[in-house]
Short mmCIF file of C-alpha atoms in Angstrom, two decimals:
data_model
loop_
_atom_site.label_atom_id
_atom_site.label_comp_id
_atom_site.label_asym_id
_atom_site.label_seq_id
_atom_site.Cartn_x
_atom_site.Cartn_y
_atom_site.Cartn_z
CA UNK A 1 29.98 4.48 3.85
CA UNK A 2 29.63 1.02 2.18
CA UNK A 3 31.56 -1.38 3.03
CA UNK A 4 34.16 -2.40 0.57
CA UNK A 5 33.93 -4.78 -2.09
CA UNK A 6 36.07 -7.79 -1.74
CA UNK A 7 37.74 -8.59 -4.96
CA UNK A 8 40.19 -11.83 -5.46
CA UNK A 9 42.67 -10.52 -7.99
CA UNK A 10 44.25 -13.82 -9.34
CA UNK A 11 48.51 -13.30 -10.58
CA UNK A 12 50.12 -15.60 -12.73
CA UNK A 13 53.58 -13.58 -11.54
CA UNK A 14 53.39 -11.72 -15.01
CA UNK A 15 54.46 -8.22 -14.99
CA UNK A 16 52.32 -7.09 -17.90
CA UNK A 17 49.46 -9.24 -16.81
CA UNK A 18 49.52 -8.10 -13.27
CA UNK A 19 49.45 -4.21 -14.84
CA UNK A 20 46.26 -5.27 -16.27
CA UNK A 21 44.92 -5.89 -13.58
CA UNK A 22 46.01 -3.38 -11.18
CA UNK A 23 44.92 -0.74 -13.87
CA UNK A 24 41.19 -2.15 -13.88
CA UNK A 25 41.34 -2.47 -10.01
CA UNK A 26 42.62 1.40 -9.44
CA UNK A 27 40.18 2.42 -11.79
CA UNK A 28 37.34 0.86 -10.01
CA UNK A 29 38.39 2.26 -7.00
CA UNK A 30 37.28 5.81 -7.88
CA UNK A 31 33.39 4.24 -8.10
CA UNK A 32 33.31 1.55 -4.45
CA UNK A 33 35.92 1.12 -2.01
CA UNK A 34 37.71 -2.28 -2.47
CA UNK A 35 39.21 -4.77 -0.60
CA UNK A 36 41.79 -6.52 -2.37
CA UNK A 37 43.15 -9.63 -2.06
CA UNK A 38 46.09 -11.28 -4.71
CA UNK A 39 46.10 -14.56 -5.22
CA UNK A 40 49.76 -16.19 -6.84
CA UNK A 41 47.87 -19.28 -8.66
CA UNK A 42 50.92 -21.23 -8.65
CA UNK A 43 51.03 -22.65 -5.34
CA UNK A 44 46.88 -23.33 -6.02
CA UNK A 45 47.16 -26.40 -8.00
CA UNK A 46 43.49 -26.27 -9.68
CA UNK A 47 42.11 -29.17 -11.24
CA UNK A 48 39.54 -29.97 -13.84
CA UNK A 49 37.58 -32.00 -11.02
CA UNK A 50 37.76 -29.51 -8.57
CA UNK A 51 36.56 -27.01 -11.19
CA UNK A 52 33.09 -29.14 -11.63
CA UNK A 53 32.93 -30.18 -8.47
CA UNK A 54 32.82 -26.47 -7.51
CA UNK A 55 35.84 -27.29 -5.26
CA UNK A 56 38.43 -24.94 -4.39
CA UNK A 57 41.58 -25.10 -2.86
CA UNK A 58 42.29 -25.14 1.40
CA UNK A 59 44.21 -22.13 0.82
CA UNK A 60 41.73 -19.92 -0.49
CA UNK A 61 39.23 -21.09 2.54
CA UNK A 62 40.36 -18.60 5.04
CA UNK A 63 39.80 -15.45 2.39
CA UNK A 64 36.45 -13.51 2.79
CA UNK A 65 33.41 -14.62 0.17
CA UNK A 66 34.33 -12.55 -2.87
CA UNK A 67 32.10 -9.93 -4.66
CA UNK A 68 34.18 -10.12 -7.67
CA UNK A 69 36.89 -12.33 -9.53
CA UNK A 70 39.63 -10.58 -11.86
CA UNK A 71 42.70 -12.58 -13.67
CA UNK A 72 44.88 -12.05 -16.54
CA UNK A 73 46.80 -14.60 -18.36
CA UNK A 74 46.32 -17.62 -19.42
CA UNK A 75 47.80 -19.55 -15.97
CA UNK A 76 44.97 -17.92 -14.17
CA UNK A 77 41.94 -19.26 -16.39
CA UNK A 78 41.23 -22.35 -14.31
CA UNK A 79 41.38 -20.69 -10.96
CA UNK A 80 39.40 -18.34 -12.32
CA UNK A 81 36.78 -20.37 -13.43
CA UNK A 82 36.87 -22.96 -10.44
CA UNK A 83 36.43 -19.72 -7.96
CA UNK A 84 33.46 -18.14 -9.87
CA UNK A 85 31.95 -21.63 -9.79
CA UNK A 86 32.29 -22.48 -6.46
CA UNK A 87 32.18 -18.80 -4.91
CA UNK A 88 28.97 -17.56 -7.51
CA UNK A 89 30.41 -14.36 -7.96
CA UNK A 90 30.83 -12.03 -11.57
CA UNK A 91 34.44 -12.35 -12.89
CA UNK A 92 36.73 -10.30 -15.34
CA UNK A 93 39.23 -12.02 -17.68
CA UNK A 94 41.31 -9.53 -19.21
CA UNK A 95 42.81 -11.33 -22.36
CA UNK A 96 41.52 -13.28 -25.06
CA UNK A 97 40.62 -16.12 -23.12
CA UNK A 98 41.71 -20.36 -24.06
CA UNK A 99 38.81 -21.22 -22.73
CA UNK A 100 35.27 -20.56 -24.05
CA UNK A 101 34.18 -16.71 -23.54
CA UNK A 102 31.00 -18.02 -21.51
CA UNK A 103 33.37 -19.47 -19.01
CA UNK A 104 33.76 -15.90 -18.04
CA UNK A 105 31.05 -12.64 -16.98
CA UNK A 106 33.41 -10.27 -19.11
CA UNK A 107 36.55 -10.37 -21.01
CA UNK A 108 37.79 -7.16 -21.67
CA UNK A 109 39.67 -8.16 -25.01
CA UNK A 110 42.22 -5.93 -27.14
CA UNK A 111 40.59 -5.28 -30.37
CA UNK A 112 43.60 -6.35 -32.32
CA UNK A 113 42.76 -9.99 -30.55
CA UNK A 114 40.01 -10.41 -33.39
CA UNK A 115 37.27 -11.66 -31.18
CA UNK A 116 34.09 -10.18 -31.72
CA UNK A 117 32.34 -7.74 -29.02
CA UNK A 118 29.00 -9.03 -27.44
CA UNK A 119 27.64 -9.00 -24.13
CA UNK A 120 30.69 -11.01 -22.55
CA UNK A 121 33.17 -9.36 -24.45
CA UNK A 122 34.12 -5.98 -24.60
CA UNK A 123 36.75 -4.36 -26.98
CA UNK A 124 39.74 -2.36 -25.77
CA UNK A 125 42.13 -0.02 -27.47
CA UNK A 126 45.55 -2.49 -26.48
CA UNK A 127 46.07 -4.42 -23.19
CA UNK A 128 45.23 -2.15 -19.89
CA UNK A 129 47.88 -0.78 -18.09
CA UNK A 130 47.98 0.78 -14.25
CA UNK A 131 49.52 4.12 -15.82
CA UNK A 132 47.52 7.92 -15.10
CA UNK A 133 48.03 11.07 -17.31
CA UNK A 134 50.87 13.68 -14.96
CA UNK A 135 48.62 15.97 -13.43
CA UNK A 136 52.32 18.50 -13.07
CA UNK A 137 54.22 20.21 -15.94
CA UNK A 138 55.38 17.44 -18.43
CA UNK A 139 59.04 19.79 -18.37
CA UNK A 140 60.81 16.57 -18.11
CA UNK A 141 63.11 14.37 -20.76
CA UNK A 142 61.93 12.84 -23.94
CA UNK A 143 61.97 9.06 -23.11
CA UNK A 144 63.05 6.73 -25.93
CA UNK A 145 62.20 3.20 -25.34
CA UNK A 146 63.56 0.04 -26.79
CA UNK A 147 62.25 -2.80 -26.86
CA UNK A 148 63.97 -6.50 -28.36
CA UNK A 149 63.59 -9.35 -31.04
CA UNK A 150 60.36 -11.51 -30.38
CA UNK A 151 58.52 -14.09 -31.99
CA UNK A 152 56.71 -11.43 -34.20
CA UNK A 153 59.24 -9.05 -34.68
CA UNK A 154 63.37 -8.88 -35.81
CA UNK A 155 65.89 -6.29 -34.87
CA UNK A 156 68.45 -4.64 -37.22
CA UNK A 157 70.04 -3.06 -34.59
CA UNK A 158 72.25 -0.68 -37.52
CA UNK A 159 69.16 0.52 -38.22
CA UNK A 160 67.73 1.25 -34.97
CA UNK A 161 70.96 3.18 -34.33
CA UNK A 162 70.47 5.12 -37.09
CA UNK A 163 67.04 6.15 -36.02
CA UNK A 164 67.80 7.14 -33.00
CA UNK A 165 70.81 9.37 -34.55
CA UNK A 166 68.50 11.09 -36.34
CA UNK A 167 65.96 12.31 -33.49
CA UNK A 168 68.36 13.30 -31.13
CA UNK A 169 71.00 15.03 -33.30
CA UNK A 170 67.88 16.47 -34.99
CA UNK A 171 65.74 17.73 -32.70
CA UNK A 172 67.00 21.62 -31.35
CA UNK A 173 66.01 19.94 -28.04
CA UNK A 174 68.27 17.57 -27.10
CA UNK A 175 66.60 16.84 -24.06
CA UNK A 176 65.97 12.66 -24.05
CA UNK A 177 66.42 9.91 -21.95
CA UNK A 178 66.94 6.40 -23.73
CA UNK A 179 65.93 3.32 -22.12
CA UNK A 180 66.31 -0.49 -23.04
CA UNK A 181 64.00 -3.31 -21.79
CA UNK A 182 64.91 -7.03 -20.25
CA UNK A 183 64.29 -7.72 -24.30
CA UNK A 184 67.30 -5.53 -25.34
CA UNK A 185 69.86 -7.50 -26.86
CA UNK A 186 73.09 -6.95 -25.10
CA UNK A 187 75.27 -5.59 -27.89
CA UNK A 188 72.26 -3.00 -28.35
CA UNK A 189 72.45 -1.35 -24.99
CA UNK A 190 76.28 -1.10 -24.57
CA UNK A 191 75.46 0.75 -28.37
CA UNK A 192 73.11 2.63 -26.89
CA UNK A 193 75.42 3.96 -23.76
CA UNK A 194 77.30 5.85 -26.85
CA UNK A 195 75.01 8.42 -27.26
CA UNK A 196 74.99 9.66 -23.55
CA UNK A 197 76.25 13.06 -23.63
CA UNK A 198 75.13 16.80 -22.58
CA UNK A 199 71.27 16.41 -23.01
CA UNK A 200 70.97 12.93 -23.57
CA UNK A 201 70.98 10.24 -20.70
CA UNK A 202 70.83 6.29 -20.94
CA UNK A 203 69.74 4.32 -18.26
CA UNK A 204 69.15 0.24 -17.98
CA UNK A 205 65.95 -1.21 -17.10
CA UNK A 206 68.39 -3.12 -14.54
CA UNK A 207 69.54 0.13 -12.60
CA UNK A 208 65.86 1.75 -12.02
CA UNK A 209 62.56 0.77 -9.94
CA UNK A 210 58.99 0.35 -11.18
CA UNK A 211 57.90 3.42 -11.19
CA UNK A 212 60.49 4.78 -13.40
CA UNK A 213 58.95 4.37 -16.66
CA UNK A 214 55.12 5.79 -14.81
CA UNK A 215 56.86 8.71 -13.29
CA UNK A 216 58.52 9.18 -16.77
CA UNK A 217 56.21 9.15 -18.97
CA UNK A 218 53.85 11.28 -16.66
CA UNK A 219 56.47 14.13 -16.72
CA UNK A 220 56.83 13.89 -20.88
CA UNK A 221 55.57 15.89 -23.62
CA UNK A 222 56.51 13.43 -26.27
CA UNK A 223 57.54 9.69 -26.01
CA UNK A 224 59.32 7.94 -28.87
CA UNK A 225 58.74 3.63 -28.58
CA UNK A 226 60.09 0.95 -31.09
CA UNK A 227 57.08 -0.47 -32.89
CA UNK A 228 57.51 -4.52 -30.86
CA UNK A 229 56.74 -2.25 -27.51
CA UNK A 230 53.40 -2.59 -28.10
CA UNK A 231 52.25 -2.61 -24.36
CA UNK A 232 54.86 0.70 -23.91
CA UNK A 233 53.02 2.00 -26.79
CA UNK A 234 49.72 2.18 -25.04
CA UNK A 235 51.34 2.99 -21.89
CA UNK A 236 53.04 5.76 -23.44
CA UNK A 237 49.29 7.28 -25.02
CA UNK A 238 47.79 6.18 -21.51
CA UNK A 239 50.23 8.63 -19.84
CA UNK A 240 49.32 11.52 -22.01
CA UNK A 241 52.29 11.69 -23.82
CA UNK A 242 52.48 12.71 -27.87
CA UNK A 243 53.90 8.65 -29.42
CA UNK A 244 56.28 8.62 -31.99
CA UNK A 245 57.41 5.07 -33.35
CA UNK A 246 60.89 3.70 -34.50
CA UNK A 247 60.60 1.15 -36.88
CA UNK A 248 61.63 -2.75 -36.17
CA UNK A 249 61.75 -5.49 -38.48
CA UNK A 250 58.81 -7.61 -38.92
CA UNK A 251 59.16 -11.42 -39.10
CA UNK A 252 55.91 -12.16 -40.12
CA UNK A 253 52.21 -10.01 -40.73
CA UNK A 254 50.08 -10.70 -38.36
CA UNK A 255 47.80 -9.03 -35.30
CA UNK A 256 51.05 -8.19 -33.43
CA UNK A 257 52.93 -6.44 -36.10
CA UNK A 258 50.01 -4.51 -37.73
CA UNK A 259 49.18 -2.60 -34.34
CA UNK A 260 51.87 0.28 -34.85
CA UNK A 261 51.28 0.53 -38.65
CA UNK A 262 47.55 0.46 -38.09
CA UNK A 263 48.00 3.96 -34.77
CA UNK A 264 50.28 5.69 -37.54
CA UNK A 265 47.59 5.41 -40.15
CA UNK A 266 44.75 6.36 -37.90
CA UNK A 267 46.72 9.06 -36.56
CA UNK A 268 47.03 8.11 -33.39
CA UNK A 269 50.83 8.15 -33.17
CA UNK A 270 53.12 9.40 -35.73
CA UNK A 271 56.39 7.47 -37.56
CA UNK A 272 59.92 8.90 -37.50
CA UNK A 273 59.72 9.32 -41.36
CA UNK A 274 56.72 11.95 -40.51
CA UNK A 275 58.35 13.49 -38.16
CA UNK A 276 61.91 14.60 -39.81
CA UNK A 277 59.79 15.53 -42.95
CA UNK A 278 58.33 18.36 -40.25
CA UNK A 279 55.00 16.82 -38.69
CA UNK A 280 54.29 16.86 -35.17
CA UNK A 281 53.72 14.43 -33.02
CA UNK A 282 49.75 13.92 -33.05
CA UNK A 283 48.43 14.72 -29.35
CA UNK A 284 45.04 13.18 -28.42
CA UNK A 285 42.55 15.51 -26.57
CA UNK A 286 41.69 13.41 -23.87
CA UNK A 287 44.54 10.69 -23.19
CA UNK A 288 44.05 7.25 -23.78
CA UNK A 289 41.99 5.68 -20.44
CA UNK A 290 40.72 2.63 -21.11
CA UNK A 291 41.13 1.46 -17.41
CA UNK A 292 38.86 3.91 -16.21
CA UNK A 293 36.30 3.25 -19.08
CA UNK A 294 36.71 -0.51 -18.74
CA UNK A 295 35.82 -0.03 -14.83
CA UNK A 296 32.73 1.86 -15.35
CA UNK A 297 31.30 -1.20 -17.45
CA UNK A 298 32.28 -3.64 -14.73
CA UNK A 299 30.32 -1.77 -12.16
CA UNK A 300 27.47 -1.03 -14.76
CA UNK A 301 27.16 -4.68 -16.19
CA UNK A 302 28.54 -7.01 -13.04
CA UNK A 303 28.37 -4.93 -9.59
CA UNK A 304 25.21 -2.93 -9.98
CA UNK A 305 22.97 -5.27 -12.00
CA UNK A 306 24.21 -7.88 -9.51
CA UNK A 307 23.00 -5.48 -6.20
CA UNK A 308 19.77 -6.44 -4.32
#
Protein backbone atom coordinates (compact mmCIF):
# COMPACT_ATOMS: atom_id res chain seq x y z
CA UNK A 1 0.00 0.00 0.00
CA UNK A 2 1.36 3.56 -0.59
CA UNK A 3 2.11 5.43 1.90
CA UNK A 4 -0.15 8.29 2.59
CA UNK A 5 -0.06 11.61 1.27
CA UNK A 6 0.66 14.30 3.74
CA UNK A 7 -1.61 17.20 3.21
CA UNK A 8 -1.40 20.62 5.44
CA UNK A 9 -5.02 21.69 5.53
CA UNK A 10 -4.74 25.43 6.58
CA UNK A 11 -8.23 26.81 8.99
CA UNK A 12 -8.98 30.25 9.37
CA UNK A 13 -11.59 28.87 12.34
CA UNK A 14 -14.46 29.37 9.71
CA UNK A 15 -17.17 26.89 9.83
CA UNK A 16 -18.16 27.15 6.19
CA UNK A 17 -14.60 27.48 5.09
CA UNK A 18 -13.39 24.57 7.07
CA UNK A 19 -16.51 22.42 5.27
CA UNK A 20 -14.78 23.26 2.17
CA UNK A 21 -12.15 21.87 2.91
CA UNK A 22 -12.98 18.81 4.71
CA UNK A 23 -15.38 18.03 1.69
CA UNK A 24 -12.34 18.18 -0.89
CA UNK A 25 -10.13 16.24 1.65
CA UNK A 26 -12.88 13.24 2.20
CA UNK A 27 -13.32 13.17 -1.31
CA UNK A 28 -9.74 12.64 -2.09
CA UNK A 29 -9.56 10.09 0.28
CA UNK A 30 -11.50 7.55 -1.83
CA UNK A 31 -8.39 7.92 -4.63
CA UNK A 32 -4.74 7.89 -1.92
CA UNK A 33 -4.70 7.48 1.65
CA UNK A 34 -3.98 10.85 3.43
CA UNK A 35 -2.37 12.08 6.23
CA UNK A 36 -3.82 15.12 7.48
CA UNK A 37 -2.60 17.70 9.33
CA UNK A 38 -4.80 21.25 10.31
CA UNK A 39 -3.13 24.10 10.66
CA UNK A 40 -5.21 27.23 12.81
CA UNK A 41 -3.24 30.20 10.88
CA UNK A 42 -3.88 32.48 13.61
CA UNK A 43 -1.30 31.71 16.00
CA UNK A 44 1.18 31.59 12.54
CA UNK A 45 1.77 35.18 12.17
CA UNK A 46 2.93 35.12 8.31
CA UNK A 47 4.63 37.93 6.88
CA UNK A 48 5.21 39.39 3.49
CA UNK A 49 9.11 38.85 4.12
CA UNK A 50 8.86 35.55 5.25
CA UNK A 51 6.66 34.81 2.22
CA UNK A 52 9.73 35.84 -0.27
CA UNK A 53 12.16 34.79 1.74
CA UNK A 54 10.55 31.33 1.50
CA UNK A 55 10.47 31.43 5.35
CA UNK A 56 8.02 29.76 7.39
CA UNK A 57 7.09 29.81 10.77
CA UNK A 58 9.02 27.57 13.92
CA UNK A 59 5.78 26.04 14.42
CA UNK A 60 5.21 24.45 11.28
CA UNK A 61 9.04 22.98 11.45
CA UNK A 62 8.25 19.90 13.33
CA UNK A 63 5.27 18.83 10.66
CA UNK A 64 6.31 16.24 7.94
CA UNK A 65 7.34 17.84 4.24
CA UNK A 66 3.90 18.22 2.67
CA UNK A 67 2.68 16.64 -0.66
CA UNK A 68 -0.07 19.04 -0.86
CA UNK A 69 -1.37 22.52 0.53
CA UNK A 70 -5.30 23.19 0.86
CA UNK A 71 -6.91 26.56 2.51
CA UNK A 72 -10.08 28.35 2.32
CA UNK A 73 -10.68 31.86 3.19
CA UNK A 74 -9.19 34.70 2.79
CA UNK A 75 -7.03 34.59 6.42
CA UNK A 76 -5.35 31.57 5.02
CA UNK A 77 -3.97 33.13 1.61
CA UNK A 78 -0.58 34.16 2.96
CA UNK A 79 0.17 30.98 4.78
CA UNK A 80 -0.80 29.43 1.96
CA UNK A 81 1.35 30.99 -0.32
CA UNK A 82 4.47 31.31 2.10
CA UNK A 83 4.15 27.25 2.63
CA UNK A 84 3.92 26.36 -1.14
CA UNK A 85 6.94 28.66 -1.54
CA UNK A 86 9.05 27.48 0.93
CA UNK A 87 7.78 23.71 1.04
CA UNK A 88 7.52 23.42 -3.26
CA UNK A 89 4.52 21.55 -3.07
CA UNK A 90 0.92 21.92 -5.42
CA UNK A 91 -1.74 23.84 -3.39
CA UNK A 92 -5.65 24.24 -3.55
CA UNK A 93 -7.38 27.55 -2.71
CA UNK A 94 -10.92 27.02 -2.56
CA UNK A 95 -12.45 30.62 -2.96
CA UNK A 96 -12.01 33.36 -5.20
CA UNK A 97 -8.73 34.23 -4.14
CA UNK A 98 -7.36 38.34 -3.02
CA UNK A 99 -4.41 37.51 -4.26
CA UNK A 100 -3.43 36.87 -7.91
CA UNK A 101 -4.80 33.30 -9.21
CA UNK A 102 -1.04 32.34 -10.14
CA UNK A 103 -0.21 32.64 -6.51
CA UNK A 104 -2.04 29.40 -6.34
CA UNK A 105 -1.80 25.56 -8.43
CA UNK A 106 -5.77 25.54 -8.40
CA UNK A 107 -8.60 27.51 -7.13
CA UNK A 108 -11.60 25.71 -7.22
CA UNK A 109 -13.93 28.88 -7.62
CA UNK A 110 -17.93 29.01 -7.42
CA UNK A 111 -19.11 29.95 -10.77
CA UNK A 112 -21.32 32.66 -9.44
CA UNK A 113 -17.69 34.27 -8.27
CA UNK A 114 -17.36 35.53 -12.02
CA UNK A 115 -13.80 34.55 -12.52
CA UNK A 116 -13.10 32.89 -15.58
CA UNK A 117 -12.04 29.00 -15.77
CA UNK A 118 -8.44 28.26 -17.11
CA UNK A 119 -5.85 25.99 -16.14
CA UNK A 120 -5.59 27.41 -12.43
CA UNK A 121 -9.08 27.85 -12.02
CA UNK A 122 -11.73 25.54 -12.07
CA UNK A 123 -15.54 26.32 -11.83
CA UNK A 124 -17.84 24.82 -9.20
CA UNK A 125 -21.57 24.58 -8.89
CA UNK A 126 -21.58 26.80 -5.16
CA UNK A 127 -18.94 26.54 -2.37
CA UNK A 128 -18.00 22.66 -1.46
CA UNK A 129 -19.40 21.24 1.39
CA UNK A 130 -18.29 17.83 3.51
CA UNK A 131 -22.05 16.53 3.05
CA UNK A 132 -22.73 12.66 1.18
CA UNK A 133 -26.11 11.60 -0.41
CA UNK A 134 -28.06 8.94 2.68
CA UNK A 135 -27.26 5.70 1.43
CA UNK A 136 -30.76 4.47 3.97
CA UNK A 137 -34.46 5.27 3.33
CA UNK A 138 -34.86 9.15 3.25
CA UNK A 139 -38.38 8.21 5.62
CA UNK A 140 -37.37 11.01 7.79
CA UNK A 141 -38.86 14.84 8.38
CA UNK A 142 -38.99 17.55 5.84
CA UNK A 143 -36.31 20.03 7.15
CA UNK A 144 -37.11 23.73 6.72
CA UNK A 145 -34.18 25.92 7.14
CA UNK A 146 -33.89 29.56 7.94
CA UNK A 147 -31.46 31.48 7.47
CA UNK A 148 -31.09 35.66 8.62
CA UNK A 149 -30.64 39.32 7.27
CA UNK A 150 -27.09 39.80 5.63
CA UNK A 151 -25.35 42.27 3.76
CA UNK A 152 -27.06 41.02 0.49
CA UNK A 153 -30.24 40.08 1.65
CA UNK A 154 -33.39 41.64 4.09
CA UNK A 155 -35.90 39.72 6.07
CA UNK A 156 -39.68 40.44 6.27
CA UNK A 157 -40.13 38.09 8.77
CA UNK A 158 -44.45 38.48 8.21
CA UNK A 159 -43.72 37.18 5.17
CA UNK A 160 -41.53 34.38 5.90
CA UNK A 161 -44.24 33.33 8.37
CA UNK A 162 -46.61 33.28 5.93
CA UNK A 163 -44.62 30.99 3.75
CA UNK A 164 -44.01 28.68 5.97
CA UNK A 165 -47.96 28.59 6.88
CA UNK A 166 -48.59 27.70 3.66
CA UNK A 167 -46.26 24.47 3.22
CA UNK A 168 -46.99 22.95 6.29
CA UNK A 169 -50.75 23.51 6.64
CA UNK A 170 -50.69 22.59 2.93
CA UNK A 171 -48.93 19.74 2.44
CA UNK A 172 -51.25 16.26 3.44
CA UNK A 173 -47.85 15.41 5.04
CA UNK A 174 -47.27 17.28 7.82
CA UNK A 175 -44.20 15.69 8.54
CA UNK A 176 -41.33 18.77 8.90
CA UNK A 177 -38.82 19.82 11.10
CA UNK A 178 -38.01 23.71 11.11
CA UNK A 179 -34.70 24.93 11.95
CA UNK A 180 -33.15 28.51 12.44
CA UNK A 181 -29.43 29.40 12.00
CA UNK A 182 -26.92 31.64 14.40
CA UNK A 183 -28.34 34.35 11.58
CA UNK A 184 -32.00 34.00 12.82
CA UNK A 185 -33.16 37.06 14.25
CA UNK A 186 -34.44 36.43 17.68
CA UNK A 187 -38.06 37.54 17.38
CA UNK A 188 -38.07 35.02 14.27
CA UNK A 189 -37.33 31.85 16.13
CA UNK A 190 -39.52 32.38 19.28
CA UNK A 191 -42.21 32.92 15.95
CA UNK A 192 -41.13 30.01 14.67
CA UNK A 193 -41.58 27.77 18.09
CA UNK A 194 -45.50 28.55 17.26
CA UNK A 195 -45.89 26.20 14.74
CA UNK A 196 -44.60 23.10 16.73
CA UNK A 197 -47.41 20.82 16.97
CA UNK A 198 -48.41 17.03 15.99
CA UNK A 199 -46.12 16.60 12.85
CA UNK A 200 -44.18 19.55 12.98
CA UNK A 201 -41.02 19.99 15.28
CA UNK A 202 -38.72 23.18 15.82
CA UNK A 203 -35.44 22.88 17.01
CA UNK A 204 -32.51 25.75 17.56
CA UNK A 205 -29.29 25.56 15.93
CA UNK A 206 -28.19 26.19 19.75
CA UNK A 207 -29.74 22.84 21.16
CA UNK A 208 -28.22 20.32 18.36
CA UNK A 209 -24.55 19.05 17.30
CA UNK A 210 -22.87 19.18 13.89
CA UNK A 211 -24.06 16.53 12.44
CA UNK A 212 -27.60 17.39 12.79
CA UNK A 213 -28.22 19.20 9.71
CA UNK A 214 -25.80 16.06 7.62
CA UNK A 215 -27.73 13.35 9.29
CA UNK A 216 -30.90 15.41 8.35
CA UNK A 217 -30.71 16.12 5.24
CA UNK A 218 -29.32 12.54 4.41
CA UNK A 219 -32.60 11.02 5.80
CA UNK A 220 -34.94 13.68 3.60
CA UNK A 221 -36.87 13.38 0.55
CA UNK A 222 -37.41 17.06 0.15
CA UNK A 223 -35.65 20.08 1.86
CA UNK A 224 -37.22 23.54 1.83
CA UNK A 225 -34.16 26.58 2.43
CA UNK A 226 -34.73 30.44 2.48
CA UNK A 227 -33.09 31.83 -0.64
CA UNK A 228 -29.82 33.92 1.74
CA UNK A 229 -28.89 30.03 2.74
CA UNK A 230 -27.04 29.79 -0.11
CA UNK A 231 -24.31 27.37 1.29
CA UNK A 232 -27.58 25.19 2.90
CA UNK A 233 -28.83 25.38 -0.53
CA UNK A 234 -26.03 23.39 -2.03
CA UNK A 235 -25.76 21.35 0.97
CA UNK A 236 -29.26 20.52 0.77
CA UNK A 237 -28.81 19.31 -3.38
CA UNK A 238 -25.35 17.76 -2.17
CA UNK A 239 -27.34 15.51 0.23
CA UNK A 240 -29.71 14.28 -2.38
CA UNK A 241 -32.54 15.94 -1.23
CA UNK A 242 -35.47 17.52 -3.76
CA UNK A 243 -34.74 21.93 -2.80
CA UNK A 244 -37.53 24.03 -2.55
CA UNK A 245 -36.83 27.87 -1.79
CA UNK A 246 -38.70 30.47 0.45
CA UNK A 247 -38.30 33.75 -0.70
CA UNK A 248 -36.21 36.64 1.30
CA UNK A 249 -35.91 40.12 0.54
CA UNK A 250 -33.14 41.29 -1.55
CA UNK A 251 -31.19 44.45 -0.63
CA UNK A 252 -29.39 44.78 -3.59
CA UNK A 253 -28.81 42.53 -7.23
CA UNK A 254 -25.86 41.16 -7.28
CA UNK A 255 -23.83 37.53 -7.50
CA UNK A 256 -25.23 36.62 -4.03
CA UNK A 257 -28.84 37.27 -4.57
CA UNK A 258 -29.15 35.97 -8.19
CA UNK A 259 -27.94 32.32 -7.15
CA UNK A 260 -31.53 31.05 -5.98
CA UNK A 261 -33.40 32.89 -8.81
CA UNK A 262 -30.85 31.69 -11.30
CA UNK A 263 -31.38 27.16 -9.64
CA UNK A 264 -35.27 27.98 -9.93
CA UNK A 265 -34.94 29.03 -13.53
CA UNK A 266 -32.60 26.28 -14.53
CA UNK A 267 -34.64 23.90 -12.74
CA UNK A 268 -32.53 22.90 -10.38
CA UNK A 269 -34.68 23.70 -7.35
CA UNK A 270 -38.17 24.78 -7.40
CA UNK A 271 -39.95 28.16 -5.62
CA UNK A 272 -42.86 27.90 -3.17
CA UNK A 273 -45.09 29.75 -5.77
CA UNK A 274 -44.42 26.45 -8.08
CA UNK A 275 -45.02 24.32 -5.71
CA UNK A 276 -48.68 25.30 -4.20
CA UNK A 277 -49.69 25.85 -7.93
CA UNK A 278 -49.04 21.73 -7.98
CA UNK A 279 -45.30 21.19 -9.26
CA UNK A 280 -42.99 18.95 -7.67
CA UNK A 281 -40.04 19.46 -6.30
CA UNK A 282 -37.40 18.87 -9.26
CA UNK A 283 -35.09 15.78 -8.18
CA UNK A 284 -31.66 15.59 -9.89
CA UNK A 285 -30.56 12.09 -11.15
CA UNK A 286 -27.34 11.95 -9.74
CA UNK A 287 -27.03 14.40 -6.58
CA UNK A 288 -25.01 17.29 -6.63
CA UNK A 289 -21.05 16.06 -5.85
CA UNK A 290 -18.85 18.51 -6.62
CA UNK A 291 -16.38 17.39 -3.81
CA UNK A 292 -15.84 14.22 -5.32
CA UNK A 293 -15.50 15.74 -8.89
CA UNK A 294 -13.31 18.57 -7.62
CA UNK A 295 -10.95 15.72 -6.00
CA UNK A 296 -10.52 13.77 -9.08
CA UNK A 297 -9.01 17.00 -10.83
CA UNK A 298 -6.65 17.59 -7.93
CA UNK A 299 -5.20 14.15 -8.24
CA UNK A 300 -5.38 14.35 -12.16
CA UNK A 301 -3.80 17.94 -12.54
CA UNK A 302 -1.52 18.29 -9.09
CA UNK A 303 -0.77 14.64 -7.53
CA UNK A 304 -0.31 12.51 -10.60
CA UNK A 305 1.30 14.93 -13.07
CA UNK A 306 3.48 15.84 -10.08
CA UNK A 307 4.57 11.76 -9.47
CA UNK A 308 8.08 10.61 -10.61
Amino acid sequence: MDAPLVVWRFTDGKPGHDRQTAGLLHALAAWRPLAIHTIPVGPLRVSWWGVLRRRLPALLSTLPKPGLLVGAGHGCERTLLAARRACNAPSVYLMKPGLPLACFDLCLVPRHDDVAAGPAVELTQGVLNDLVPGTGPRDGPVPILVGGPSKHHGWDEAALLRQIASLVFGSRERHFVISDSRRTPAATSAQLATFAQRGVSVISHRDVGPDWLRDTLGHAADAWVTADSVSMLFEALTAGCAVGVLEVPVLREDRITSIAPLLVRDGVVASLGQWLAGSRLPRAAQPLAEAARCAAIVDARLLRAAAP
